[in-house]
Amino acid sequence: MGFVVDSQKEGGGTSAGGGSVGFRSLLRRKQVDSAHAKAKGQQLAKELSIPQLLAIGVGSTIGAGVYVLVGTVAREHSGPSLAISFLIAGIAAALSAFCYAELSSRCPSAGSAYHYSYICVGEGVAWLVGWALILEYTIGGSAVARGISPNLALFFGGPDSLPAFLARIQIPGLDVVVDPCAAILVLVVTGLLCVGIKESSRVQAIVTTANVCVMVFVIIAGGYLGFQTGWPGYKVPNGYFPYGVNGMLAGSATVFFAYIGFDSVASTAEEVKNPQRDLPLGIGFSLSICCILYMLVSVVIVGLVPFYAMDPDTPISSAFASHGIQWAVYIITAGAVTALCSTLMGSILPQPRILMAMARDGLLPPFFSHVNNRSQVPVNSTLTTGVCAAILAFFMDVSQLAGMVSVGTLLAFTVVAVSILILRYVPPDEMPLPSSLQDSIDSVSVRYSNIAQDIDGGSPKEPASDSQGKSELSIKYPLILKSDQDKLDEQKRRKIAGWNIAFVCIGVLLLTSAASAEYLPSIPRFTVCGVGGALMLCGLIMLSWIDQDDARHSFGHTGGFTCPFVPLLPIACILVNVYLLINLGAGTWMRVSAWLVIGVLVYVFYGRTHSSLLNAVYVPAAHVEEIYRSSPEFLA
């Protein structure tokens, strides 16, 4: 019944225990960032509200890809049912959005999925997620910047018509085409992000508004043309599903990546004025706006031109040109340029905050955690991100590395969904505190130990008032008066829940791997699918049957959004994202594995030994605030 303290000190361990200590470091979890945890460092500026979050979310999500995806997916997969493909993909993305909405409102700190996984899963998984997101945003920003110059050149008369100092140049003797325009754009965006979050979000709002206006023009003008011409695209002989339902679903898997970007909203959580209210609304509204725009554009364009006659490279502008509206190409090109510019800002914005969060936790050098006093943004991390992305954009055509971007996002989506299950069923019951608070921890520990002795032994002078004393103590200290049977029942429930979460993850991995392994013989393939499906369903049924943990109500900041349909929704999210991860291709996974191996080496030789949790003292979560209140730092 007493107050239990666990001190995790990993320095100077013996060789015999070195492996165990190293493994424990992968599982250590930090507390939800609070005012106490950040009191020693500089704070980011709280400037963002719902309009700015919408600009960041919509701007990061709607890239120029939609101007190409419409034609490619309609021709190869969906046909006239393209809008349904976008709807299904939007629903699949919404599964992750619900999970992000709850975690961002409960744990509103910079770092997004890295931060959530560090709190709920452990340091090892958090490091891999953060390291993968660094790669995602760097390559994503470089690829977007490379795509701007060809579209921008169309305003100067053709694909190779940019001014000489901006035009692409092939270096003699090397198979390298440098792109000065892409590098300059990355540096301009980096400078803008260094000025301040308020100013950069205002610029992004302007650029995003221009992009949305172009899409609205496509919808209205295209709808008018469709009614004038009788929607020839819907009068094809193959019907609404020319490639069958499977083709439509394959199209959904392809266009799913058009929804990647809303997680940028969560990365700015620390800069939101009212995170409990605004973050869930910002994530939900931005995803809804993107889904509606995607569906309306696809409804119009596949109706103007039969799907088999679409131009796969410029489907929207060629659809208007086929009806005699040649000037529309300039408006649509302007939309593509503004879409790419807003996506570029959305790609570079989150990475400095992830670098800053990792440096705050000691996993990266403190250089990256510095926050500028005037602009209140992580300038060192922003400049590092911008310079690296500019160098990549200048020297490399990173389009072949685009699959690596998807790995980081899908891995983050998967871990966030697992974190929701952990939060609901087995939330951390111990929190790490810095060793500097040891005196406060000892004083609170002694006080609770004395209270526990009074409860166990009673008072010999007044035996008749024992039940009354217990009643009074139970009101003041409800968490220490659980009976031994209650504690055993709770431990049993947590153990069952933990095993079933593991069964779900293993079952999903087996099911998706076997379903995607078409090279395997049918019998072993279907056997593994059956085993995986049985494990997943068993975990789902058991988690639905057992009670969720009462501590979930007090985890982090309360009063925000609550993810519905747990455990079904996060398990469906895990299934969708792991299936997409498995199907990214062997080449992509080989390249990502090389990057992850580098990350493992950085963690082993730096992050593990510099972690802020290295000498942490773990105390019951219920007493963290009381310890802080009794500390000299708080009283001062």
XYZ file of C-alpha atoms in Angstrom:
636
model
C 0.000 0.000 0.000
C 2.958 2.316 0.396
C 4.430 4.844 -1.986
C 6.801 2.958 -4.318
C 9.735 4.688 -6.016
C 11.792 3.107 -8.791
C 15.102 4.743 -9.582
C 16.477 3.932 -13.049
C 20.153 4.768 -13.007
C 21.990 3.281 -15.946
C 25.476 4.650 -15.560
C 28.249 2.321 -14.551
C 26.305 -0.911 -14.902
C 28.177 -4.188 -14.771
C 28.832 -6.152 -17.890
C 26.530 -8.892 -16.732
C 23.615 -6.542 -16.563
C 24.562 -4.438 -19.561
C 22.224 -6.210 -21.977
C 19.317 -5.947 -19.594
C 19.995 -2.277 -18.928
C 20.293 -1.588 -22.657
C 16.980 -3.307 -23.321
C 15.288 -1.400 -20.494
C 16.342 1.872 -22.074
C 14.237 0.991 -25.125
C 11.129 0.642 -22.944
C 11.457 3.712 -20.715
C 8.619 6.189 -21.173
C 8.544 9.898 -20.443
C 5.752 11.904 -18.884
C 3.338 14.110 -20.782
C 5.104 17.424 -21.276
C 3.748 19.916 -18.786
C 4.572 23.381 -17.558
C 6.891 21.746 -15.004
C 8.827 19.804 -17.623
C 9.349 22.862 -19.814
C 9.995 25.429 -17.095
C 13.761 25.271 -17.646
C 13.647 25.852 -21.390
C 12.344 28.474 -23.733
C 8.785 28.254 -24.917
C 7.418 28.347 -28.437
C 5.029 31.178 -29.267
C 1.339 30.334 -28.784
C -0.028 32.067 -31.865
C -2.147 29.518 -33.725
C -5.920 29.165 -33.766
C -8.335 27.226 -35.983
C -7.937 29.355 -39.194
C -4.132 28.997 -39.101
C -4.392 25.279 -38.365
C -6.737 24.860 -41.330
C -4.230 26.659 -43.559
C -1.417 24.373 -42.351
C -3.518 21.198 -42.632
C -5.101 21.895 -46.021
C -1.901 23.423 -47.419
C 0.201 20.429 -46.355
C -2.315 17.911 -47.735
C -3.450 19.289 -51.096
C -0.356 19.155 -53.242
C 0.031 19.194 -56.987
C -0.291 15.407 -56.969
C -4.063 15.663 -57.159
C -3.692 17.400 -60.532
C -2.010 14.208 -61.791
C -3.636 11.498 -59.636
C -7.062 12.186 -61.109
C -5.930 11.025 -64.550
C -3.603 8.202 -63.550
C -5.944 6.494 -61.085
C -9.020 6.924 -63.304
C -7.240 5.381 -66.309
C -5.620 2.467 -64.466
C -7.930 1.601 -61.575
C -11.177 3.390 -60.819
C -12.680 4.785 -64.019
C -15.807 6.882 -63.314
C -15.873 5.589 -59.710
C -12.852 7.736 -58.832
C -14.887 9.827 -56.370
C -15.710 6.674 -54.387
C -11.996 5.812 -54.303
C -11.284 9.235 -52.806
C -14.118 8.766 -50.293
C -12.852 5.369 -49.104
C -9.293 6.701 -48.873
C -10.599 9.679 -46.896
C -12.388 7.362 -44.466
C -9.172 5.344 -44.037
C -7.235 8.555 -43.361
C -9.931 9.627 -40.889
C -9.134 6.548 -38.778
C -5.683 7.977 -38.148
C -7.066 11.505 -37.805
C -9.325 10.424 -34.907
C -6.325 8.915 -33.120
C -4.210 12.009 -33.731
C -7.042 14.247 -32.511
C -7.209 12.577 -29.090
C -3.469 12.349 -28.531
C -2.781 15.901 -29.736
C -5.360 17.350 -27.354
C -4.183 15.202 -24.413
C -0.458 15.682 -25.093
C -0.130 19.075 -26.865
C 3.607 19.237 -27.346
C 5.978 19.545 -30.274
C 7.026 16.261 -31.844
C 3.698 14.802 -32.943
C 3.883 10.998 -33.331
C 7.397 10.901 -31.852
C 6.105 12.516 -28.653
C 3.035 10.265 -28.401
C 5.009 7.058 -28.918
C 7.601 8.147 -26.329
C 4.829 8.577 -23.753
C 2.839 5.439 -24.549
C 5.174 2.859 -26.139
C 8.773 3.560 -25.204
C 12.005 5.295 -26.109
C 13.144 2.759 -28.713
C 9.997 2.960 -30.838
C 9.861 6.745 -30.356
C 13.405 7.073 -31.676
C 12.616 5.022 -34.800
C 9.447 7.042 -35.449
C 11.260 10.352 -35.009
C 14.192 9.213 -37.168
C 11.821 8.027 -39.923
C 9.899 11.325 -39.816
C 13.148 13.278 -40.223
C 13.778 11.360 -43.449
C 10.186 11.806 -44.584
C 10.080 15.577 -44.230
C 13.556 16.130 -45.727
C 12.923 14.027 -48.829
C 9.321 15.233 -49.072
C 10.369 18.877 -49.042
C 13.098 18.281 -51.632
C 10.771 16.346 -53.961
C 8.109 19.060 -53.755
C 10.638 21.801 -54.478
C 11.897 19.888 -57.526
C 8.364 19.760 -58.881
C 7.833 23.528 -58.764
C 10.297 24.637 -61.442
C 8.746 22.690 -64.399
C 5.304 24.086 -63.551
C 6.684 27.571 -63.023
C 8.416 27.403 -66.418
C 5.038 27.136 -68.171
C 4.399 30.806 -67.330
C 7.588 31.727 -69.214
C 6.611 29.949 -72.419
C 7.505 26.280 -71.979
C 9.157 23.547 -69.899
C 12.695 24.946 -70.449
C 11.909 28.644 -70.448
C 12.930 29.747 -66.958
C 15.510 32.552 -66.658
C 19.084 31.298 -66.886
C 19.884 31.687 -63.184
C 16.823 29.546 -62.285
C 16.895 26.968 -65.085
C 17.996 23.384 -64.589
C 21.526 22.617 -65.763
C 23.175 19.277 -66.413
C 26.711 19.109 -65.045
C 29.099 17.980 -67.802
C 30.543 14.514 -67.266
C 28.100 13.681 -64.490
C 24.582 12.346 -64.644
C 23.405 15.161 -62.370
C 20.868 17.868 -63.176
C 21.021 20.714 -60.689
C 17.912 22.792 -59.957
C 18.733 26.288 -58.608
C 15.053 27.273 -58.559
C 14.186 24.415 -56.165
C 17.066 25.217 -53.815
C 16.213 28.944 -53.740
C 12.560 28.223 -52.978
C 13.530 25.945 -50.074
C 15.807 28.623 -48.622
C 13.100 31.302 -49.007
C 10.586 29.121 -47.162
C 13.198 28.355 -44.488
C 13.827 32.061 -43.939
C 10.095 32.692 -43.679
C 9.705 29.925 -41.076
C 12.539 31.472 -39.037
C 10.695 34.819 -38.846
C 7.902 33.368 -36.714
C 5.024 30.900 -36.730
C 2.428 33.666 -36.941
C 3.973 35.235 -40.030
C 4.675 31.941 -41.803
C 1.164 30.613 -41.130
C -0.275 33.840 -42.527
C 1.681 33.413 -45.768
C 0.663 29.775 -45.976
C -2.975 30.799 -45.512
C -2.696 33.139 -48.517
C -1.045 30.511 -50.726
C -3.486 27.790 -49.643
C -6.461 30.060 -50.311
C -5.201 30.647 -53.865
C -4.893 26.877 -54.383
C -8.396 26.219 -53.040
C -9.787 28.969 -55.297
C -8.291 27.219 -58.339
C -9.911 23.938 -57.289
C -13.243 25.724 -56.808
C -12.849 27.174 -60.313
C -12.279 23.660 -61.690
C -15.411 22.416 -59.895
C -17.704 25.290 -60.965
C -16.438 25.769 -64.532
C -16.129 22.024 -65.086
C -19.610 21.436 -63.706
C -21.013 24.042 -66.100
C -19.237 22.360 -69.036
C -20.490 18.959 -67.917
C -24.131 20.054 -67.908
C -23.631 21.716 -71.297
C -22.137 18.609 -72.907
C -24.196 15.950 -71.099
C -21.350 14.446 -69.021
C -19.816 12.226 -71.739
C -17.432 10.588 -69.246
C -20.326 8.825 -67.514
C -21.706 7.374 -70.756
C -18.921 4.865 -71.306
C -19.929 1.296 -72.215
C -17.838 -0.283 -69.444
C -20.108 1.096 -66.729
C -19.311 2.866 -63.482
C -16.782 0.213 -62.331
C -14.853 -0.712 -65.504
C -12.159 -2.511 -63.494
C -14.599 -3.942 -60.946
C -14.790 -3.233 -57.236
C -11.204 -4.446 -56.811
C -10.020 -1.773 -59.226
C -11.878 0.884 -57.276
C -10.284 -0.348 -54.023
C -6.839 -0.370 -55.650
C -7.480 3.237 -56.619
C -8.303 3.996 -52.978
C -4.936 2.607 -51.878
C -3.219 4.844 -54.434
C -5.026 8.074 -53.597
C -4.698 7.437 -49.848
C -1.335 9.177 -50.017
C -3.063 12.337 -51.246
C -4.380 12.720 -47.674
C -0.963 12.607 -46.031
C -0.244 15.992 -44.474
C -2.905 16.558 -41.834
C -0.432 15.275 -39.222
C 1.476 18.544 -39.717
C -1.245 20.154 -37.622
C -0.346 17.930 -34.664
C 3.334 18.900 -34.922
C 2.431 22.531 -34.091
C 0.501 21.535 -30.937
C 2.774 23.495 -28.613
C 2.080 26.705 -30.546
C -1.737 26.452 -30.424
C -3.590 28.863 -28.146
C -6.293 26.393 -27.082
C -4.983 22.919 -28.004
C -7.772 20.913 -26.320
C -10.376 22.557 -28.550
C -8.512 23.772 -31.637
C -6.271 20.795 -32.491
C -9.057 18.218 -32.965
C -11.104 20.759 -34.933
C -8.100 21.744 -37.052
C -7.278 18.108 -37.891
C -10.902 17.128 -38.548
C -11.894 20.164 -40.612
C -8.728 20.161 -42.736
C -9.176 16.475 -43.613
C -12.887 17.008 -44.366
C -12.190 20.000 -46.632
C -9.552 18.045 -48.558
C -11.846 15.030 -48.974
C -14.738 17.165 -50.262
C -12.519 19.050 -52.727
C -10.917 15.838 -53.999
C -14.285 14.163 -54.548
C -15.862 17.150 -56.314
C -12.867 17.628 -58.627
C -12.848 13.927 -59.521
C -16.627 13.892 -60.123
C -16.280 16.794 -62.564
C -13.141 15.705 -64.438
C -14.105 12.055 -65.038
C -17.454 13.348 -66.279
C -15.903 15.731 -68.825
C -13.682 13.152 -70.545
C -14.020 9.334 -70.759
C -11.519 7.800 -68.348
C -9.649 5.930 -71.105
C -9.096 9.184 -73.017
C -7.621 11.136 -70.103
C -4.135 12.576 -70.317
C -2.238 10.875 -67.431
C 0.128 13.851 -66.977
C -2.219 16.843 -67.281
C -5.742 15.421 -66.891
C -7.483 18.592 -65.677
C -6.053 21.119 -68.124
C -6.411 18.687 -71.055
C -10.056 18.062 -70.084
C -10.774 21.784 -70.374
C -8.719 22.056 -73.564
C -10.790 19.264 -75.161
C -13.830 21.519 -74.742
C -12.101 24.521 -76.317
C -11.066 26.351 -73.119
C -7.316 26.640 -73.731
C -6.772 29.548 -71.324
C -7.777 27.372 -68.367
C -4.337 25.750 -68.508
C -2.804 28.893 -66.986
C -5.243 28.935 -64.074
C -4.727 25.226 -63.423
C -0.946 25.613 -63.632
C -1.169 28.460 -61.137
C -3.100 26.102 -58.866
C -0.400 23.452 -59.203
C 2.338 25.978 -58.352
C 0.497 27.341 -55.305
C -0.310 23.785 -54.190
C 3.366 22.842 -54.386
C 4.441 25.982 -52.516
C 1.981 25.359 -49.672
C 3.019 21.696 -49.519
C 6.686 22.761 -49.407
C 5.963 24.921 -46.373
C 3.982 22.092 -44.805
C 6.878 19.670 -45.387
C 9.556 21.861 -43.817
C 7.454 23.167 -40.897
C 7.152 19.944 -38.805
C 10.726 18.667 -38.967
C 12.389 21.407 -36.860
C 9.830 20.768 -34.130
C 10.592 17.034 -34.158
C 14.333 17.753 -33.995
C 13.690 20.169 -31.125
C 11.573 17.618 -29.234
C 14.213 14.902 -29.651
C 16.950 17.286 -28.492
C 14.868 18.315 -25.461
C 14.715 14.651 -24.501
C 18.493 14.326 -24.850
C 18.345 11.971 -27.839
C 19.969 14.574 -30.125
C 22.531 17.310 -29.290
C 21.142 20.361 -27.419
C 22.031 22.521 -30.445
C 18.682 21.540 -31.984
C 16.606 22.506 -28.926
C 17.529 26.193 -28.958
C 14.527 28.529 -29.339
C 15.146 32.060 -30.573
C 14.120 34.656 -27.967
C 12.585 37.055 -30.479
C 10.813 34.818 -32.974
C 10.162 31.995 -30.480
C 10.837 29.317 -33.104
C 13.568 26.617 -33.112
C 15.877 28.520 -35.472
C 18.821 26.101 -35.376
C 16.609 23.147 -36.264
C 14.801 25.139 -38.957
C 18.041 26.273 -40.601
C 19.483 22.746 -40.481
C 16.332 21.340 -42.051
C 16.224 24.016 -44.746
C 19.876 23.735 -45.722
C 19.750 19.923 -45.971
C 16.529 20.020 -48.018
C 17.956 22.757 -50.289
C 21.135 20.747 -50.965
C 19.081 17.649 -51.819
C 16.733 19.657 -54.041
C 19.675 21.282 -55.829
C 21.659 18.133 -56.626
C 19.230 15.205 -56.666
C 16.057 14.185 -58.403
C 14.535 12.540 -55.352
C 11.330 11.397 -57.061
C 12.585 7.793 -56.991
C 12.849 8.111 -53.213
C 9.224 9.190 -52.844
C 8.249 5.819 -51.361
C 10.512 6.534 -48.402
C 8.246 9.468 -47.526
C 5.307 7.101 -47.172
C 7.201 4.812 -44.770
C 7.632 7.571 -42.208
C 3.999 8.636 -42.395
C 2.490 5.142 -42.290
C 4.809 4.088 -39.466
C 3.732 7.169 -37.501
C 0.037 6.478 -38.207
C 0.435 2.873 -37.006
C 2.246 3.774 -33.786
C -0.281 6.512 -32.987
C -3.119 3.961 -33.270
C -1.235 1.529 -31.007
C -0.703 4.410 -28.563
C -4.473 4.938 -28.349
C -4.934 1.284 -27.333
C -2.187 1.604 -24.716
C -3.650 4.853 -23.394
C -7.102 3.322 -22.994
C -6.139 -0.061 -21.526
C -2.644 0.114 -20.004
C -1.703 3.787 -19.537
C 1.613 4.395 -17.747
C 1.068 4.070 -14.001
C 4.504 5.485 -13.235
C 6.033 8.756 -14.398
C 9.717 9.711 -14.610
C 10.880 12.755 -12.641
C 14.343 14.341 -12.665
C 16.673 13.255 -9.876
C 16.876 16.903 -8.763
C 13.447 16.369 -7.173
C 14.695 13.486 -5.006
C 14.166 15.388 -1.714
C 10.534 16.169 -2.598
C 9.988 12.570 -3.704
C 11.403 11.275 -0.409
C 9.239 13.591 1.696
C 6.036 12.642 -0.140
C 7.029 8.970 -0.027
C 7.510 9.087 3.765
C 4.182 10.820 4.260
C 2.276 8.227 2.226
C 4.108 5.375 3.943
C 2.987 6.722 7.311
C -0.591 7.023 6.078
C -0.482 3.447 4.809
C 0.786 2.227 8.196
C -2.065 4.053 9.934
C -4.557 2.377 7.626
C -3.042 -1.083 8.057
C -2.452 -0.921 11.793
C -5.115 1.470 12.934
C -4.716 3.522 16.118
C -4.543 1.556 19.368
C -5.913 4.470 21.362
C -9.138 4.754 19.433
C -10.036 1.358 17.949
C -13.685 2.316 17.581
C -12.920 5.121 15.181
C -10.892 2.988 12.776
C -13.603 2.785 10.115
C -14.301 6.496 10.457
C -10.587 7.261 10.053
C -10.429 5.054 6.988
C -13.408 6.849 5.544
C -11.815 10.245 6.081
C -8.515 9.060 4.617
C -10.259 7.505 1.637
C -11.728 10.880 0.759
C -8.360 12.621 1.024
C -6.202 9.841 -0.431
C -8.458 7.631 -2.594
C -5.621 6.110 -4.603
C -3.811 4.407 -1.715
C -6.803 2.688 -0.179
C -7.394 -0.008 -2.743
C -7.626 -3.426 -1.202
C -5.102 -6.104 -2.068
C -7.805 -7.912 -4.067
C -8.552 -4.753 -6.057
C -4.870 -4.375 -6.868
C -4.589 -7.995 -7.966
C -7.682 -7.643 -10.172
C -6.276 -4.471 -11.710
C -2.898 -6.075 -12.382
C -4.631 -9.052 -13.983
C -6.763 -6.775 -16.181
C -3.710 -4.787 -17.304
C -1.786 -7.984 -18.088
C -4.680 -9.404 -20.141
C -5.095 -6.109 -21.989
C -1.366 -5.869 -22.729
C -1.244 -9.398 -24.156
C -4.283 -8.765 -26.333
C -2.801 -5.552 -27.727
C 0.277 -7.641 -28.605
C -1.965 -10.297 -30.212
C -3.610 -7.603 -32.359
C -0.263 -6.278 -33.589
C 1.154 -9.746 -34.329
C -2.089 -10.842 -35.998
C -2.209 -7.764 -38.232
C 1.420 -8.280 -39.258
C 0.843 -11.955 -40.124
C -2.432 -11.274 -41.952
C -1.148 -8.397 -44.095
C 2.188 -10.093 -44.857
C 0.540 -13.331 -45.999
C -2.188 -11.527 -47.948
C 0.472 -9.557 -49.834
C 2.811 -12.523 -50.457
C 1.378 -13.659 -53.789
C 4.564 -15.638 -54.515
C 3.767 -18.122 -51.715
C 1.828 -21.361 -52.354
C -1.850 -21.138 -51.528
C -1.958 -23.502 -48.527
C 0.762 -21.888 -46.353
C -0.393 -18.445 -47.435
C -4.011 -18.995 -46.384
C -2.887 -20.774 -43.218
C -0.840 -17.777 -42.097
C -3.727 -15.481 -43.061
C -6.062 -17.566 -40.906
C -3.705 -17.541 -37.927
C -3.178 -13.777 -38.234
C -6.870 -13.066 -38.624
C -7.705 -15.274 -35.616
C -5.147 -13.493 -33.422
C -6.425 -10.073 -34.500
C -10.081 -10.979 -33.928
C -9.275 -12.602 -30.591
C -7.506 -9.447 -29.461
C -10.364 -7.261 -30.689
C -13.029 -9.342 -28.926
C -11.114 -9.488 -25.644
C -10.357 -5.754 -25.654
C -14.030 -5.055 -26.355
C -15.024 -7.267 -23.443
C -12.659 -6.105 -20.693
C -12.927 -2.703 -19.026
C -10.788 0.230 -20.056
C -8.413 1.687 -17.469
C -9.863 4.345 -15.162
C -6.545 6.235 -15.289
C -7.224 7.145 -18.924
C -9.506 9.948 -17.705
C -6.627 11.718 -15.951
C -3.908 10.978 -18.508
C -2.337 14.186 -19.824
C -4.563 17.208 -20.376
C -8.194 16.301 -19.825
C -11.271 17.769 -21.463
C -10.205 17.368 -25.076
C -11.368 15.107 -27.900
C -12.041 11.419 -27.240
C -11.519 8.908 -30.036
C -14.757 6.943 -30.637
C -15.248 3.197 -31.205
C -12.197 2.016 -29.277
C -10.809 -0.640 -29.780
C -12.385 -1.190 -33.228
C -11.305 2.111 -34.813
C -7.596 2.040 -33.856
C -7.339 -1.660 -34.793
C -8.842 -0.883 -38.220
C -6.333 1.953 -38.511
C -3.444 -0.397 -37.699
C -4.697 -2.916 -40.273
C -4.974 -0.348 -43.093
C -1.610 1.277 -42.428
C 0.351 -1.953 -41.981
C -1.143 -3.322 -45.214
C 0.003 -0.194 -47.080
C 3.442 -0.408 -45.422
C 3.889 -4.041 -46.478
C 3.017 -3.166 -50.086
C 5.458 -0.280 -50.543
C 7.951 -2.560 -52.267
C 11.275 -4.219 -51.511
C 13.371 -1.406 -53.026
C 11.770 1.187 -50.789
C 12.272 -0.951 -47.702
C 15.941 -1.563 -48.527
C 16.587 2.181 -48.756
C 14.613 2.888 -45.576
C 16.422 0.075 -43.740
C 19.773 1.706 -44.508
C 18.529 4.959 -42.982
C 17.117 3.144 -39.931
C 20.421 1.324 -39.370
C 22.157 4.720 -39.258
C 19.515 5.812 -36.749
C 20.145 2.772 -34.555
C 23.864 3.583 -34.469
C 23.172 7.222 -33.541
C 20.878 6.086 -30.738
C 23.296 3.464 -29.386
C 26.317 5.768 -29.357
C 24.587 9.043 -28.410
C 20.866 9.025 -27.663
C 20.811 6.128 -25.191
C 23.568 7.595 -23.030
C 22.352 11.215 -23.184
C 18.639 10.603 -22.687
C 16.966 12.864 -20.132
C 15.524 9.681 -18.604
C 18.971 8.233 -17.921
C 18.826 8.983 -14.170
C 15.077 9.430 -13.908
C 13.201 8.488 -10.742
C 9.884 6.761 -11.452
C 7.001 7.559 -9.115
C 3.271 6.733 -9.166
C 1.513 8.924 -11.716
C -1.096 10.025 -9.181
C 1.509 11.830 -7.053
C 3.496 13.708 -9.712
C 1.728 17.051 -9.254
C 1.996 16.808 -5.459
C 5.753 16.225 -5.716
C 6.157 19.235 -7.980
C 4.101 21.399 -5.626
C 6.297 20.443 -2.673
C 9.560 21.075 -4.561
C 11.669 24.198 -3.842
C 11.528 25.121 -7.551
C 7.729 25.313 -7.438
C 7.658 27.190 -4.120
C 10.217 29.672 -5.428
